[in-house]
């Protein structure tokens, strides 16, 4: 591994259209994996408890919001800060291949895993050729 591969990537601040919740929001780091049955989205959201995550599906847009509880940081006076504290927000546009009724999500140790099953018509299948 090179030094560049080990270097921490700074958080990217996100501007949100809805501004009723105060505080900074950052774009969580996300990996997306595909299998023949589903897409799996893995988002890093350290400090977010399970009850602090909202996942909404509106039309083709899937939005993920994670809120860090501020109580753990109140009264602290940091001397040096490398890691900004704030919520997380990310949006994705889903294609027709996703079965919207079967989407599931789980959060464990600050890692959100969202399972996006493919609709039956989008799954790869083998077609048998019959002799005529």
mmCIF file of C-alpha atoms in Angstrom:
data_model
loop_
_atom_site.group_PDB
_atom_site.id
_atom_site.type_symbol
_atom_site.label_atom_id
_atom_site.label_comp_id
_atom_site.label_asym_id
_atom_site.label_seq_id
_atom_site.Cartn_x
_atom_site.Cartn_y
_atom_site.Cartn_z
ATOM 1 C CA UNK A 1 0.000 0.000 0.000
ATOM 2 C CA UNK A 2 1.133 3.503 -0.695
ATOM 3 C CA UNK A 3 0.858 6.458 1.683
ATOM 4 C CA UNK A 4 -1.911 7.891 -0.513
ATOM 5 C CA UNK A 5 -4.072 4.784 0.009
ATOM 6 C CA UNK A 6 -3.864 5.172 3.780
ATOM 7 C CA UNK A 7 -4.576 8.897 3.786
ATOM 8 C CA UNK A 8 -7.888 9.917 5.344
ATOM 9 C CA UNK A 9 -10.285 11.626 2.991
ATOM 10 C CA UNK A 10 -11.816 14.787 4.476
ATOM 11 C CA UNK A 11 -15.573 14.883 4.959
ATOM 12 C CA UNK A 12 -17.509 16.652 2.230
ATOM 13 C CA UNK A 13 -20.072 19.134 3.496
ATOM 14 C CA UNK A 14 -23.533 18.849 1.939
ATOM 15 C CA UNK A 15 -25.973 21.660 1.300
ATOM 16 C CA UNK A 16 -29.517 20.572 2.029
ATOM 17 C CA UNK A 17 -32.665 22.083 0.583
ATOM 18 C CA UNK A 18 -34.618 21.479 3.780
ATOM 19 C CA UNK A 19 -33.165 23.613 6.554
ATOM 20 C CA UNK A 20 -35.414 22.970 9.559
ATOM 21 C CA UNK A 21 -32.701 21.012 11.356
ATOM 22 C CA UNK A 22 -29.708 23.076 12.490
ATOM 23 C CA UNK A 23 -26.102 21.964 12.177
ATOM 24 C CA UNK A 24 -23.711 20.794 9.520
ATOM 25 C CA UNK A 25 -24.418 17.816 7.288
ATOM 26 C CA UNK A 26 -21.765 15.719 5.605
ATOM 27 C CA UNK A 27 -21.859 13.263 2.728
ATOM 28 C CA UNK A 28 -21.224 9.768 4.102
ATOM 29 C CA UNK A 29 -18.734 7.530 2.342
ATOM 30 C CA UNK A 30 -20.712 4.889 0.417
ATOM 31 C CA UNK A 31 -19.872 1.607 -1.316
ATOM 32 C CA UNK A 32 -22.385 -0.103 -3.603
ATOM 33 C CA UNK A 33 -22.189 -3.794 -4.462
ATOM 34 C CA UNK A 34 -24.251 -5.740 -6.992
ATOM 35 C CA UNK A 35 -25.271 -9.385 -6.978
ATOM 36 C CA UNK A 36 -27.710 -11.079 -9.366
ATOM 37 C CA UNK A 37 -30.479 -10.582 -6.749
ATOM 38 C CA UNK A 38 -29.854 -7.107 -5.317
ATOM 39 C CA UNK A 39 -27.798 -3.978 -4.887
ATOM 40 C CA UNK A 40 -26.264 -3.434 -1.448
ATOM 41 C CA UNK A 41 -25.451 0.085 -0.323
ATOM 42 C CA UNK A 42 -23.010 0.430 2.613
ATOM 43 C CA UNK A 43 -22.700 3.907 4.183
ATOM 44 C CA UNK A 44 -20.310 4.936 6.965
ATOM 45 C CA UNK A 45 -22.130 7.109 9.508
ATOM 46 C CA UNK A 46 -20.089 7.014 12.735
ATOM 47 C CA UNK A 47 -21.843 8.307 15.823
ATOM 48 C CA UNK A 48 -25.365 7.802 14.461
ATOM 49 C CA UNK A 49 -27.670 5.643 16.618
ATOM 50 C CA UNK A 50 -30.313 3.399 14.972
ATOM 51 C CA UNK A 51 -33.094 5.796 15.985
ATOM 52 C CA UNK A 52 -31.189 8.670 14.347
ATOM 53 C CA UNK A 53 -31.527 7.374 10.776
ATOM 54 C CA UNK A 54 -34.278 8.321 8.327
ATOM 55 C CA UNK A 55 -34.517 6.645 4.935
ATOM 56 C CA UNK A 56 -37.173 8.017 2.621
ATOM 57 C CA UNK A 57 -38.252 6.937 -0.836
ATOM 58 C CA UNK A 58 -40.098 9.571 -2.814
ATOM 59 C CA UNK A 59 -40.690 8.688 -6.446
ATOM 60 C CA UNK A 60 -37.319 7.497 -7.743
ATOM 61 C CA UNK A 61 -35.302 9.320 -5.083
ATOM 62 C CA UNK A 62 -33.931 7.479 -2.047
ATOM 63 C CA UNK A 63 -32.645 9.835 0.647
ATOM 64 C CA UNK A 64 -30.642 8.872 3.712
ATOM 65 C CA UNK A 65 -30.247 11.139 6.713
ATOM 66 C CA UNK A 66 -28.330 10.308 9.874
ATOM 67 C CA UNK A 67 -28.250 12.500 12.977
ATOM 68 C CA UNK A 68 -25.484 12.397 15.564
ATOM 69 C CA UNK A 69 -26.658 13.060 19.120
ATOM 70 C CA UNK A 70 -25.065 16.345 20.171
ATOM 71 C CA UNK A 71 -25.194 15.577 23.913
ATOM 72 C CA UNK A 72 -21.907 13.693 23.735
ATOM 73 C CA UNK A 73 -20.113 16.796 22.460
ATOM 74 C CA UNK A 74 -21.692 19.535 24.591
ATOM 75 C CA UNK A 75 -19.315 21.442 26.816
ATOM 76 C CA UNK A 76 -16.210 20.190 25.049
ATOM 77 C CA UNK A 77 -13.623 22.780 24.060
ATOM 78 C CA UNK A 78 -11.373 21.092 21.527
ATOM 79 C CA UNK A 79 -7.803 22.285 21.131
ATOM 80 C CA UNK A 80 -7.482 20.805 17.646
ATOM 81 C CA UNK A 81 -10.150 19.354 15.357
ATOM 82 C CA UNK A 82 -9.665 17.028 12.383
ATOM 83 C CA UNK A 83 -13.085 15.425 12.433
ATOM 84 C CA UNK A 84 -16.149 17.650 12.073
ATOM 85 C CA UNK A 85 -19.247 16.621 14.010
ATOM 86 C CA UNK A 86 -22.560 16.740 12.223
ATOM 87 C CA UNK A 87 -25.255 14.747 10.548
ATOM 88 C CA UNK A 88 -25.082 12.824 7.296
ATOM 89 C CA UNK A 89 -27.177 13.227 4.176
ATOM 90 C CA UNK A 90 -27.103 11.491 0.804
ATOM 91 C CA UNK A 91 -29.548 11.031 -2.092
ATOM 92 C CA UNK A 92 -29.693 8.378 -4.789
ATOM 93 C CA UNK A 93 -31.857 8.017 -7.867
ATOM 94 C CA UNK A 94 -33.235 4.496 -8.237
ATOM 95 C CA UNK A 95 -33.892 2.905 -11.599
ATOM 96 C CA UNK A 96 -36.823 0.740 -12.591
ATOM 97 C CA UNK A 97 -34.880 -2.394 -11.692
ATOM 98 C CA UNK A 98 -35.351 -1.939 -7.900
ATOM 99 C CA UNK A 99 -38.277 -3.564 -6.065
ATOM 100 C CA UNK A 100 -39.296 -0.583 -3.940
ATOM 101 C CA UNK A 101 -41.571 -2.613 -1.647
ATOM 102 C CA UNK A 102 -38.748 -4.934 -0.522
ATOM 103 C CA UNK A 103 -36.045 -2.402 0.479
ATOM 104 C CA UNK A 104 -34.542 -3.160 3.901
ATOM 105 C CA UNK A 105 -31.966 -1.360 6.054
ATOM 106 C CA UNK A 106 -29.856 -2.136 9.107
ATOM 107 C CA UNK A 107 -27.447 0.006 11.155
ATOM 108 C CA UNK A 108 -24.682 -1.528 13.243
ATOM 109 C CA UNK A 109 -21.659 0.224 14.774
ATOM 110 C CA UNK A 110 -22.113 3.306 12.588
ATOM 111 C CA UNK A 111 -22.382 1.343 9.336
ATOM 112 C CA UNK A 112 -25.697 1.506 7.487
ATOM 113 C CA UNK A 113 -26.462 -1.388 5.117
ATOM 114 C CA UNK A 114 -29.371 -0.873 2.707
ATOM 115 C CA UNK A 115 -30.531 -3.872 0.651
ATOM 116 C CA UNK A 116 -32.140 -2.902 -2.653
ATOM 117 C CA UNK A 117 -33.616 -6.082 -4.174
ATOM 118 C CA UNK A 118 -33.944 -6.211 -7.921
ATOM 119 C CA UNK A 119 -37.434 -6.501 -9.352
ATOM 120 C CA UNK A 120 -38.144 -9.925 -10.815
ATOM 121 C CA UNK A 121 -38.164 -8.542 -14.363
ATOM 122 C CA UNK A 122 -34.659 -7.066 -13.836
ATOM 123 C CA UNK A 123 -32.987 -10.248 -12.584
ATOM 124 C CA UNK A 124 -30.724 -12.136 -14.901
ATOM 125 C CA UNK A 125 -32.127 -15.456 -16.013
ATOM 126 C CA UNK A 126 -31.309 -18.206 -18.467
ATOM 127 C CA UNK A 127 -33.745 -18.798 -21.302
ATOM 128 C CA UNK A 128 -34.128 -22.372 -22.498
ATOM 129 C CA UNK A 129 -34.063 -22.883 -26.237
ATOM 130 C CA UNK A 130 -36.431 -25.573 -27.454
ATOM 131 C CA UNK A 131 -36.074 -27.534 -30.662
ATOM 132 C CA UNK A 132 -38.727 -26.606 -33.193
#
